[in-house]
CSV table of C-alpha atoms in Angstrom, one decimal:
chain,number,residue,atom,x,y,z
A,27,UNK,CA,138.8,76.7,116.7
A,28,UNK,CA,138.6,80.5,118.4
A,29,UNK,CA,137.8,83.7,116.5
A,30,UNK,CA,137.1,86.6,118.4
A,31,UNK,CA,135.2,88.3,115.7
A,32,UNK,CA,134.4,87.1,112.4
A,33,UNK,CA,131.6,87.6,109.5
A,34,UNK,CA,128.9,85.6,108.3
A,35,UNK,CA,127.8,85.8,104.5
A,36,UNK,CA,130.0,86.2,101.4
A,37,UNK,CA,127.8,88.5,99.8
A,38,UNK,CA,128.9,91.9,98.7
A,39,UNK,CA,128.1,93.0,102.2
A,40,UNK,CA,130.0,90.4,104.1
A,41,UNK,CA,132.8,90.5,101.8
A,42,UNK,CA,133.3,94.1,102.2
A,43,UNK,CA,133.5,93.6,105.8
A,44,UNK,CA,136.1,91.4,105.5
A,45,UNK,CA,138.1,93.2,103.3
A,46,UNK,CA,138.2,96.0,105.3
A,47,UNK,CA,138.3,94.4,108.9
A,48,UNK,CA,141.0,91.2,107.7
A,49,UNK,CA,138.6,89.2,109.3
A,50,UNK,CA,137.4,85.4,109.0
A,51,UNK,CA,134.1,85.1,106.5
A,52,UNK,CA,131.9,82.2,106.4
A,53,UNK,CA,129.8,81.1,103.6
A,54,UNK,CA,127.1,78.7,103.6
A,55,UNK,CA,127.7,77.9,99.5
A,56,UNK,CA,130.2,77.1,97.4
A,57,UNK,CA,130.6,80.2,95.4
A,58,UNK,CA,130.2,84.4,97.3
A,59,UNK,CA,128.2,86.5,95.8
A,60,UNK,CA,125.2,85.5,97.6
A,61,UNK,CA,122.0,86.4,95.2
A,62,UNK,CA,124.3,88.4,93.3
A,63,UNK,CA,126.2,85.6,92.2
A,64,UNK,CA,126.4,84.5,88.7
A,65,UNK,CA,126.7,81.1,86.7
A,66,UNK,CA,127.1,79.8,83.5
A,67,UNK,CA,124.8,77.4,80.9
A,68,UNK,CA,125.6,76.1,78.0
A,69,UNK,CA,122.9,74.9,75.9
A,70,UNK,CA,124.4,71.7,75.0
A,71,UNK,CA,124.2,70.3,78.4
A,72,UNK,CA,122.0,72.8,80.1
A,73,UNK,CA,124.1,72.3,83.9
A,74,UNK,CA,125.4,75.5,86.3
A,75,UNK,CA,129.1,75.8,85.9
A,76,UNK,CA,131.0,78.8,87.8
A,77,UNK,CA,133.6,80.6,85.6
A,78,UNK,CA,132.6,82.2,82.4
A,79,UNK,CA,132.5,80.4,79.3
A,80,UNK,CA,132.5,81.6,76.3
A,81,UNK,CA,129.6,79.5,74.7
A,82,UNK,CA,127.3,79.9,77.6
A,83,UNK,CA,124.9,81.8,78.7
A,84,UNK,CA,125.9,84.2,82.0
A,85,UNK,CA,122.9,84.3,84.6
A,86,UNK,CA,122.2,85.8,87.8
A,87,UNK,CA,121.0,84.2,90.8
A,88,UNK,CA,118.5,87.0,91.6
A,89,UNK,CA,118.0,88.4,88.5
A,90,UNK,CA,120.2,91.9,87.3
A,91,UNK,CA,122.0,93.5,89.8
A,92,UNK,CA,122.9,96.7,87.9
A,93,UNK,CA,124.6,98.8,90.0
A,94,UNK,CA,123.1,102.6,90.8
A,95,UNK,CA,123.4,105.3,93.1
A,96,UNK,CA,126.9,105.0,94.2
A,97,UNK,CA,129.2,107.0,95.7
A,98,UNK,CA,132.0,108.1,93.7
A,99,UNK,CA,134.5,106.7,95.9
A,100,UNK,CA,132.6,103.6,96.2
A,101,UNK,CA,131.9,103.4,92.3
A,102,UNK,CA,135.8,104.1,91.7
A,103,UNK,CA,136.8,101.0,94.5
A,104,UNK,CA,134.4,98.7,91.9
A,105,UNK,CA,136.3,99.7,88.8
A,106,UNK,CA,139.5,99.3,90.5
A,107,UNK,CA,138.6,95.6,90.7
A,108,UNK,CA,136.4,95.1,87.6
A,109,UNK,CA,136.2,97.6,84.6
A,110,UNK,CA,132.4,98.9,84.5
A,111,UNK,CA,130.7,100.1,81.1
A,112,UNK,CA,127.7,102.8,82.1
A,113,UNK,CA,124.1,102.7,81.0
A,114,UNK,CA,121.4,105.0,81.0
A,115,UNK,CA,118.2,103.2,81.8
A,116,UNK,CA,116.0,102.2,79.0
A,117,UNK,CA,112.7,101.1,81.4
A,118,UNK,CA,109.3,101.1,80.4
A,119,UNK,CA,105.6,99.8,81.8
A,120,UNK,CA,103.9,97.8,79.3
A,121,UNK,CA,100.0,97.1,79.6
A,122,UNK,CA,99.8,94.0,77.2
A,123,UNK,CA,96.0,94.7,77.0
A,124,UNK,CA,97.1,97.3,74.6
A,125,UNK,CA,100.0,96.5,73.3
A,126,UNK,CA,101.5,100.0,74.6
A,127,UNK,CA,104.9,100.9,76.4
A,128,UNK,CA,104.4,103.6,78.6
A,129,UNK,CA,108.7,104.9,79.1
A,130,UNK,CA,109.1,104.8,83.2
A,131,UNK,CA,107.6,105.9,85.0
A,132,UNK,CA,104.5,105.8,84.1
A,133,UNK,CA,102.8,109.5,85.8
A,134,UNK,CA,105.8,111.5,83.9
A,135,UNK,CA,104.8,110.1,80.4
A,136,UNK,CA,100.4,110.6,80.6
A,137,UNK,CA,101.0,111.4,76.9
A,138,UNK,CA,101.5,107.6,75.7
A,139,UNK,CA,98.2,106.6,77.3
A,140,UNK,CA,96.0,109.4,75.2
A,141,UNK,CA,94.3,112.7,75.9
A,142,UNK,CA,91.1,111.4,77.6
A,143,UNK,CA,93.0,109.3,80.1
A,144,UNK,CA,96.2,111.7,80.3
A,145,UNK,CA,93.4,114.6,81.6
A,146,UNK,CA,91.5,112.6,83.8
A,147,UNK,CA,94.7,111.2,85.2
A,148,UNK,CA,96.0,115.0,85.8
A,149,UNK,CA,93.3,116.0,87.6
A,150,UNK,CA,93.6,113.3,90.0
A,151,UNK,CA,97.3,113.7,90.9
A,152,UNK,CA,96.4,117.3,91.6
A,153,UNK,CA,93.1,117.2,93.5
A,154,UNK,CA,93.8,113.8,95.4
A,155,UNK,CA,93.7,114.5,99.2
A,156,UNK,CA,96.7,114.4,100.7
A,157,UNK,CA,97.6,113.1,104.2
A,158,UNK,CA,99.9,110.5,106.1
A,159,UNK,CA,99.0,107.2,104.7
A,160,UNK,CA,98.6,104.0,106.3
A,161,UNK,CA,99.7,101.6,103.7
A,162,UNK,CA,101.2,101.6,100.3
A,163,UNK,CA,97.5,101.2,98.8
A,164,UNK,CA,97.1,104.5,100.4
A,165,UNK,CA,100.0,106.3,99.2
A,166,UNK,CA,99.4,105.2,95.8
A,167,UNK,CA,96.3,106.6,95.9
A,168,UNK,CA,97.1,109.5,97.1
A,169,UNK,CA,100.1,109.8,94.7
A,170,UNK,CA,98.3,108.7,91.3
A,171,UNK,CA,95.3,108.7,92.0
A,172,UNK,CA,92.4,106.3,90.7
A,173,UNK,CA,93.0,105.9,87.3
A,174,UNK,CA,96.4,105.4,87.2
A,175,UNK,CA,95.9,102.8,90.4
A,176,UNK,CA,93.9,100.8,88.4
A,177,UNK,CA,95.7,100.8,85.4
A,178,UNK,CA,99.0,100.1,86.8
A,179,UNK,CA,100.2,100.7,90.6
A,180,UNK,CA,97.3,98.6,91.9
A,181,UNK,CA,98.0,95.4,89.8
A,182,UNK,CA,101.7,96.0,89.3
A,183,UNK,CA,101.5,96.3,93.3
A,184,UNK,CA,99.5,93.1,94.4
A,185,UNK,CA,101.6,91.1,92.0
A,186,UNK,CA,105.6,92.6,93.3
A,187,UNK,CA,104.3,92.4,96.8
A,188,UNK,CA,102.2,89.2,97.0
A,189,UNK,CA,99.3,91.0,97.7
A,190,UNK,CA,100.9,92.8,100.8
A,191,UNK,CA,100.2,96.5,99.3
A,192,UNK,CA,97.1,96.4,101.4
A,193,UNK,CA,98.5,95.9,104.9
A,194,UNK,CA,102.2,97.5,104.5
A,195,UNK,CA,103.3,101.0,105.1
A,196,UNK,CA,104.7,103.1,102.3
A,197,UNK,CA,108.3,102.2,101.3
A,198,UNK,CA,111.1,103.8,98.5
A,199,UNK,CA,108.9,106.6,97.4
A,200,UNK,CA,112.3,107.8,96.1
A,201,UNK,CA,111.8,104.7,93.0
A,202,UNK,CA,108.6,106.6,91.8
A,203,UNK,CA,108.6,110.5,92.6
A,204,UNK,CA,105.5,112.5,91.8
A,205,UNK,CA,106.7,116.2,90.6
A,206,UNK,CA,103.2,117.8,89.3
A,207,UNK,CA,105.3,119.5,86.9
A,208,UNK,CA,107.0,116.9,85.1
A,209,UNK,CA,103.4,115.2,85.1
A,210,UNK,CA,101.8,118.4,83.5
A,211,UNK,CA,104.6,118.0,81.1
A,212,UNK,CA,104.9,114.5,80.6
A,213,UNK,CA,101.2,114.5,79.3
A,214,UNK,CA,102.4,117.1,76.5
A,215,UNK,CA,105.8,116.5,75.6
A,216,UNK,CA,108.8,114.0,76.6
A,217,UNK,CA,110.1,114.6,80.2
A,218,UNK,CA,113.9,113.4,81.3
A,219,UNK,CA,114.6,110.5,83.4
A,220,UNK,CA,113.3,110.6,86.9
A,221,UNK,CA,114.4,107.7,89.9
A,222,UNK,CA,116.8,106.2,91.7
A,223,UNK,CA,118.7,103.9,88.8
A,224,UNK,CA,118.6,106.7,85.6
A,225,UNK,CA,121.9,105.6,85.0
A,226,UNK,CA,123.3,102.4,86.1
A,227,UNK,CA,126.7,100.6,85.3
A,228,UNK,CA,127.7,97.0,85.1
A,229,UNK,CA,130.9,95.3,85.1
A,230,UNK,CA,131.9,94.4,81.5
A,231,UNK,CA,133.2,90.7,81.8
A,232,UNK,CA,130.1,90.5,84.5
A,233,UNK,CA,128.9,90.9,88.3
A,234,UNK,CA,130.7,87.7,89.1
A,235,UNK,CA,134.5,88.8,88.5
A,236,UNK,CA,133.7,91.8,90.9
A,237,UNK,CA,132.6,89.3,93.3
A,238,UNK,CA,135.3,86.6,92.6
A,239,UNK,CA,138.2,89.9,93.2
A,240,UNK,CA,136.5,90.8,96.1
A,241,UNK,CA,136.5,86.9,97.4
A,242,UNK,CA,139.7,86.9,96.6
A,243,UNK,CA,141.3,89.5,98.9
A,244,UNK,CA,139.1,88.3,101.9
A,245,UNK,CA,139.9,85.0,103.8
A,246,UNK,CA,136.8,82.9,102.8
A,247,UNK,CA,135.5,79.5,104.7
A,248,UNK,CA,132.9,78.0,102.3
A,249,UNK,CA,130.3,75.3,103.0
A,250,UNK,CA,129.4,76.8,106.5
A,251,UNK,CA,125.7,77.1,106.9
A,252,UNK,CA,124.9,78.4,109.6
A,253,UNK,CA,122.0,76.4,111.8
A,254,UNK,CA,122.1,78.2,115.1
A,255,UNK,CA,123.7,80.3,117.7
A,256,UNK,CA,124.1,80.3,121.8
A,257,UNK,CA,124.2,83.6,122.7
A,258,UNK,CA,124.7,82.8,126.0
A,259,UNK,CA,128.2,81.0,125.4
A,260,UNK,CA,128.6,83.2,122.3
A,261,UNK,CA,129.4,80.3,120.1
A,262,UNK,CA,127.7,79.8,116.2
A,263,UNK,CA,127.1,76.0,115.6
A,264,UNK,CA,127.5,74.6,111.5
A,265,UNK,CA,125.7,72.5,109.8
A,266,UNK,CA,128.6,70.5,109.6
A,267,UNK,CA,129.3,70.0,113.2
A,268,UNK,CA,131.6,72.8,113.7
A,269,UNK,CA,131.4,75.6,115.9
A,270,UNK,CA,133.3,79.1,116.8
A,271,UNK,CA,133.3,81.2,119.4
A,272,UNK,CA,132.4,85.3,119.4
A,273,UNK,CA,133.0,88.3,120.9
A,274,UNK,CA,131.8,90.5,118.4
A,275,UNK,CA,129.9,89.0,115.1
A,276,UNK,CA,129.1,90.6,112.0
A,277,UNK,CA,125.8,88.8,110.3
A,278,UNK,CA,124.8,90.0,107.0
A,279,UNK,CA,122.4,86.7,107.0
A,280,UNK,CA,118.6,87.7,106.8
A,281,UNK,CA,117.1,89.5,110.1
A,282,UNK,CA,114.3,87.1,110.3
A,283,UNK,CA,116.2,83.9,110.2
A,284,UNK,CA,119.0,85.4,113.0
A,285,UNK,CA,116.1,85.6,114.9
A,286,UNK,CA,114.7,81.8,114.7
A,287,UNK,CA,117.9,81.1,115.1
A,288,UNK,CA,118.6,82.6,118.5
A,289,UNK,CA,115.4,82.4,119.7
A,290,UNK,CA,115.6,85.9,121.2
A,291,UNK,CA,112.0,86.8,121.8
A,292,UNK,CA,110.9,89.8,120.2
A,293,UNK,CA,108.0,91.8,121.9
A,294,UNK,CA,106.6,92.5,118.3
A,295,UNK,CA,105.1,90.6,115.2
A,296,UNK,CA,107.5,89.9,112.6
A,297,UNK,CA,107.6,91.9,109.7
A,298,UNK,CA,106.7,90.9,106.4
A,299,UNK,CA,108.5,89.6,103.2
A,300,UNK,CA,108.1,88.4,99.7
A,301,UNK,CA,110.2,85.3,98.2
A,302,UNK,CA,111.0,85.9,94.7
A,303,UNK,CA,111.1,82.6,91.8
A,304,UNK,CA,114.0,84.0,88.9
A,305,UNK,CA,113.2,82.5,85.8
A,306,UNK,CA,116.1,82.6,83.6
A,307,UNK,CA,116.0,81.8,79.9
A,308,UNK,CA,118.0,82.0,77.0
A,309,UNK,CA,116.8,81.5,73.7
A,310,UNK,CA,116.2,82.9,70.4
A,311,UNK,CA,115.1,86.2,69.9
A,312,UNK,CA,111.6,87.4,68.7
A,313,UNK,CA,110.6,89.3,66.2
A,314,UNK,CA,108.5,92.0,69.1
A,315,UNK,CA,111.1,92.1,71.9
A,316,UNK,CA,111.5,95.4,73.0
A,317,UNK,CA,115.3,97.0,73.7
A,318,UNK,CA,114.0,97.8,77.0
A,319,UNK,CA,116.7,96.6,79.9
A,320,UNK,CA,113.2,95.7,82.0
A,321,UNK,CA,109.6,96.2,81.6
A,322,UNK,CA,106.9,96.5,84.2
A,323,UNK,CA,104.3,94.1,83.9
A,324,UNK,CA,100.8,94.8,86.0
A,325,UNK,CA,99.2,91.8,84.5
A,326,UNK,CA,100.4,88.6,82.8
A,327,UNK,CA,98.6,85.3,82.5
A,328,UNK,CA,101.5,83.6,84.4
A,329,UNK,CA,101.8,85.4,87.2
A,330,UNK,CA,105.2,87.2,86.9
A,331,UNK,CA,105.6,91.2,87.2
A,332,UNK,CA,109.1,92.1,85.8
A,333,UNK,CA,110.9,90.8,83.0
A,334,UNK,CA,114.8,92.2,82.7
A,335,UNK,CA,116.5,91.6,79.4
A,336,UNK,CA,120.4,90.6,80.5
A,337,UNK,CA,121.4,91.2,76.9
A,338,UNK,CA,119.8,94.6,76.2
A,339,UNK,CA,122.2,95.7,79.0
A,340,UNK,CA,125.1,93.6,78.1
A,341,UNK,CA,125.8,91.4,75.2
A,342,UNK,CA,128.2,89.6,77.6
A,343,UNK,CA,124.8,87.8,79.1
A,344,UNK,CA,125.2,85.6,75.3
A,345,UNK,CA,127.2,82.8,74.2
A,346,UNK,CA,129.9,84.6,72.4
A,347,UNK,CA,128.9,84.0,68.4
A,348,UNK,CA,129.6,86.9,65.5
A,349,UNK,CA,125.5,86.9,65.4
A,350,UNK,CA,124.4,85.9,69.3
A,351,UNK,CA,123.4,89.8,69.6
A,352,UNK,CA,121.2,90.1,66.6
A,353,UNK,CA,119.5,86.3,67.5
A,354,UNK,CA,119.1,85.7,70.4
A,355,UNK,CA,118.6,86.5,74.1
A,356,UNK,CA,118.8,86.2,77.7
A,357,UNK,CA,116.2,87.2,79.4
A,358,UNK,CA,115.0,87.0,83.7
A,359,UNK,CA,111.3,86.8,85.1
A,360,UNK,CA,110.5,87.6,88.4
A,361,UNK,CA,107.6,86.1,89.9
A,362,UNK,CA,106.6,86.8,93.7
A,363,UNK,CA,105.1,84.6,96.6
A,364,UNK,CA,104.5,85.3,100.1
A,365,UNK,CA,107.2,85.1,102.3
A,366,UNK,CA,109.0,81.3,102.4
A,367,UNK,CA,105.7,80.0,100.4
A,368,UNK,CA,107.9,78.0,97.6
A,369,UNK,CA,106.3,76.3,95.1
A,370,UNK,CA,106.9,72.9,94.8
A,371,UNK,CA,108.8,71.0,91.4
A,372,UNK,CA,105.3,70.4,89.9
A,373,UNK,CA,104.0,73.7,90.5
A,374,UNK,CA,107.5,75.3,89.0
A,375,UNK,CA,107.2,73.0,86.2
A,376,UNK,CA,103.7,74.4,85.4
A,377,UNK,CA,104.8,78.0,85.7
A,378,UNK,CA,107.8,77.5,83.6
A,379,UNK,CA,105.9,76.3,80.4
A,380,UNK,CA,103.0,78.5,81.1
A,381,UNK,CA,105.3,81.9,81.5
A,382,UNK,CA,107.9,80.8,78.3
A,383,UNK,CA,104.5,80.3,76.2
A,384,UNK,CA,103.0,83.7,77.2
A,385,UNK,CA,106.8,85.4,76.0
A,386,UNK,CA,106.1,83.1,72.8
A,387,UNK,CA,102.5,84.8,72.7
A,388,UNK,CA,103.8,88.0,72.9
A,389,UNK,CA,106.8,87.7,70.4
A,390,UNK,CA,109.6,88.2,72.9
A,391,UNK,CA,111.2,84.9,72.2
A,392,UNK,CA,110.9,82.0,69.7
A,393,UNK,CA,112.4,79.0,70.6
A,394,UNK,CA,114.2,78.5,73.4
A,395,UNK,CA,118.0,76.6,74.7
A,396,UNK,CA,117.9,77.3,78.4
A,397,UNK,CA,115.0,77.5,81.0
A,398,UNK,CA,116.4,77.7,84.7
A,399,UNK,CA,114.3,79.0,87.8
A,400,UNK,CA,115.9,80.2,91.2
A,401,UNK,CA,114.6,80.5,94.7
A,402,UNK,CA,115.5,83.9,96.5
A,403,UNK,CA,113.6,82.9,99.6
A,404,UNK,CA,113.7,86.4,101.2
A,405,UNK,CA,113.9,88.6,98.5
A,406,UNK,CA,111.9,91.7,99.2
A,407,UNK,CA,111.7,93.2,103.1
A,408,UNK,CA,108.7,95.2,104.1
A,409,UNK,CA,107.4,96.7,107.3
A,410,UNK,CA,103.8,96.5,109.2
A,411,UNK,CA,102.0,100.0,110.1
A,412,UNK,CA,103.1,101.2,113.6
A,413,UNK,CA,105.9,98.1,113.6
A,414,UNK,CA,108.9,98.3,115.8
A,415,UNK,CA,110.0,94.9,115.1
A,416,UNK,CA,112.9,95.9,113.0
A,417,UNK,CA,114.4,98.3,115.4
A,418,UNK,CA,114.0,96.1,118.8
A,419,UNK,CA,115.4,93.1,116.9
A,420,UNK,CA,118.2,95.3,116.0
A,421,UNK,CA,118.8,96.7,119.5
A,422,UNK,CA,118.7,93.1,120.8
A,423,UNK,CA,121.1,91.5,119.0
A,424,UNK,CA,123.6,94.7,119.8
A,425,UNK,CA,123.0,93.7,123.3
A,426,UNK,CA,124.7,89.9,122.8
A,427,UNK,CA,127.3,91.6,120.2
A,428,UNK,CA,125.6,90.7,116.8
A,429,UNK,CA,125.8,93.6,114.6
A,430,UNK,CA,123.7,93.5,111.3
A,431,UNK,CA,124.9,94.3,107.7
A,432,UNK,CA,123.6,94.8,104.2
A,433,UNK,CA,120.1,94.6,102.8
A,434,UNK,CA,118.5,91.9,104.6
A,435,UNK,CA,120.7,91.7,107.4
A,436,UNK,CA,119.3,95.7,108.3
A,437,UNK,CA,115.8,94.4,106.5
A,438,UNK,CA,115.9,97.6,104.0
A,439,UNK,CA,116.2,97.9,100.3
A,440,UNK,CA,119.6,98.9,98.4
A,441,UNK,CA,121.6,98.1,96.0
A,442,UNK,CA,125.3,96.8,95.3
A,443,UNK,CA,127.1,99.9,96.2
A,444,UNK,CA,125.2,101.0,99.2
A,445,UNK,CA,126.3,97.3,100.4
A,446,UNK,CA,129.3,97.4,99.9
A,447,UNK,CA,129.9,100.5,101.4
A,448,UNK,CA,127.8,99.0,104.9
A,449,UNK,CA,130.4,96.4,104.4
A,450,UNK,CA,133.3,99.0,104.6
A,451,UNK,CA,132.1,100.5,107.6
A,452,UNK,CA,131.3,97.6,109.5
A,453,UNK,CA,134.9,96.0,108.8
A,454,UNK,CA,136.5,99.4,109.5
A,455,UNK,CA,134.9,99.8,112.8
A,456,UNK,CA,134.9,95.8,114.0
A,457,UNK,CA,139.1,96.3,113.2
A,458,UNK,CA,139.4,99.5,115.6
A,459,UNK,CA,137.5,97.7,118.5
């Protein structure tokens, strides 16, 4: 079997570079949607089905992937295939030590955290030195200075990052802006929303029918893993046994594992990355939990740093019941590692009670009807100081025709829409060649 040009990866990214180029894409699972896939549990048999049901819970692979920042002509393609209902983001950091939700983010509400500490905060935003930082432990000095590092940034920061924050360069200020203004006011009175994701929408019957729709207009091969690829005879080799030829290939497959599996040799270190464990649960609803669609966490017991609440955003998340909104919930935990460092079943085991106590502890659920982790094995990309890994690997693979797409295939943060409108281009400009 020939192809001149096809695509690898049916996520958002890959998908929309089929769409829009009528090429081949290949899939390494049975379902697209890569981490922004979705499934189904019902609590009387607690197994992954695809396809909603109506008296199952709706998870994520990856956690919520709300969808933010689009363009409108990008945001109108989505609706076109899957109605979206909008949301303005209800967020907040909440120091369990206390007992206290701060709204997000943090530095534009000093207020919540009491005059002493909102003053002393203040000053330090305004007097701390400013200069090009090394690493994101320097910015968030520099940004926030010392109290609110402690506080918050610094443990929120060695938790998200695996303990990276130390040794990476600053990345997304946009998430977090400092405006000394807003902070002079936050400390007095409410401020308005401030970030990248203030507002947010979400397909109403769920992420997977956008997906599915998208899937549906693209030619899909499924069950192709990819295990390596000759760029000298052009040809990517299956982990069936298969094997196509190339002219031109579109990957949307993570930068560092296109690498290994070329072997191109990079005159640079690698950069970094985080794996992420997605604790899903459904359950009951507690008496404390918050209507927050995610909370920051810079400590907890168990290790995690995020929780999301599915069904804050979208009773959809529930079994469908006249009461399911009012009783329970369905709720995501995010837990980071070092890059590829994956705990084993024991050590997941031992998380999963541990973590679905401390909710219990803190009144965010009762009991619970479904407990299911997932492995995002590179979930977060980040970058060394002075590192031109990312851009020779890049320039390298243009050299043998491999042109990278999406969030991991570029190594860069963004969200649904900004992939899917990579995707677009890519297709469009792989079907003019």
């Amino acid at each position: 079997m020939r192809h001149q040009a096809f695509i690898l990866g049916a996520g958002v990214a890959g998908l929309a570079s089929g769409l829009a180029s009528g090429l081949p894409v290949y899939e390494a699972e049975e379902e697209p949607g890569g981490i922004c896939s979705s499934y189904y549990m019902r609590p009387q048999d607690g197994q992954r089905v695809h396809g909603a049901r109506d008296d199952a819970y709706r998870f994520e692979i990856g956690g919520g992937h709300w969808i933010f920042g689009s363009d409108p002509i990008v945001l109108r393609f989505i609706q076109s295939l899957a109605p979206v209902r909008a949301h303005a983001r209800r967020s907040s950091v909440y120091l369990r030590s206390q007992d206290l939700y701060v709204p997000y983010p943090l530095q534009n509400h000093l207020g919540f955290l009491g005059r002493e500490t909102a003053a002393k905060a203040l000053e330090e935003i305004v007097s701390a030195p400013k200069g090009p930082p090394s690493t994101m432990a320097d910015w968030l000095q520099q940004s926030f200075g010392r109290t609110l590092t402690e506080l918050f940034f610094g443990p929120f920061h060695e938790s998200y990052t695996a303990g990276l924050w130390t040794r990476i360069i600053p990345q997304d200020d946009y998430k977090s802006p400092v405006s000394i203004p807003l902070v002079v006011q936050g400390a007095l009175n409410r401020t308005p929303s401030v970030g990248y994701n203030t507002s947010f929408v979400y397909p109403r019957e769920g992420l997977d029918i956008l997906v599915r729709k998208l899937a549906e207009r693209c030619e899909v091969h499924y069950r192709k893993k990819v295990i390596g690829l000759d760029l000298g005879r052009k040809q990517v080799h299956f982990a069936d046994g298969s094997g196509l030829h190339y002219e031109r290939l579109v990957s949307t497959l993570p930068l560092n594992r296109i690498v290994e599996m070329t072997g191109l040799k990079i005159d640079s270190d690698p950069d970094p990355y985080t794996s992420v464990l997605v604790l899903n649960i459904g359950g009951e609803r507690g008496s404390k939990c918050p209507d927050d669609h995610w909370l920051y966490i810079p400590v907890s017991k168990s290790g995690f740093h995020r929780v999301g609440f599915y069904s804050n955003v979208d009773e959809s998340f529930l079994p469908a019941s006249p009461t399911a909104s009012q009783t329970r919930v369905s709720i995501y935990l995010e837990r980071a590692y070092p890059g590829g460092a994956k705990p084993d079943d024991s050590d997941v085991r031992t998380y999963t009670q541990a973590a679905v106590q401390e909710l219990q502890e803190w009144g965010f659920i009762k009991s619970t009807e479904i407990v299911d982790p997932t492995w995002i094995d590179v979930a977060y990309t980040w970058a060394s100081p002075g590192s031109s890994w990312k851009q020779r690997t890049l320039k390298a693979l243009e050299e043998h025709d491999i042109y990278q797409v999406g969030r991991y295939g570029r190594w860069k943060f963004q969200g649904v829409a900004e992939s899917i409108r990579d995707g677009f281009t890519a297709g469009t400009c792989l079907r003019a060649i």
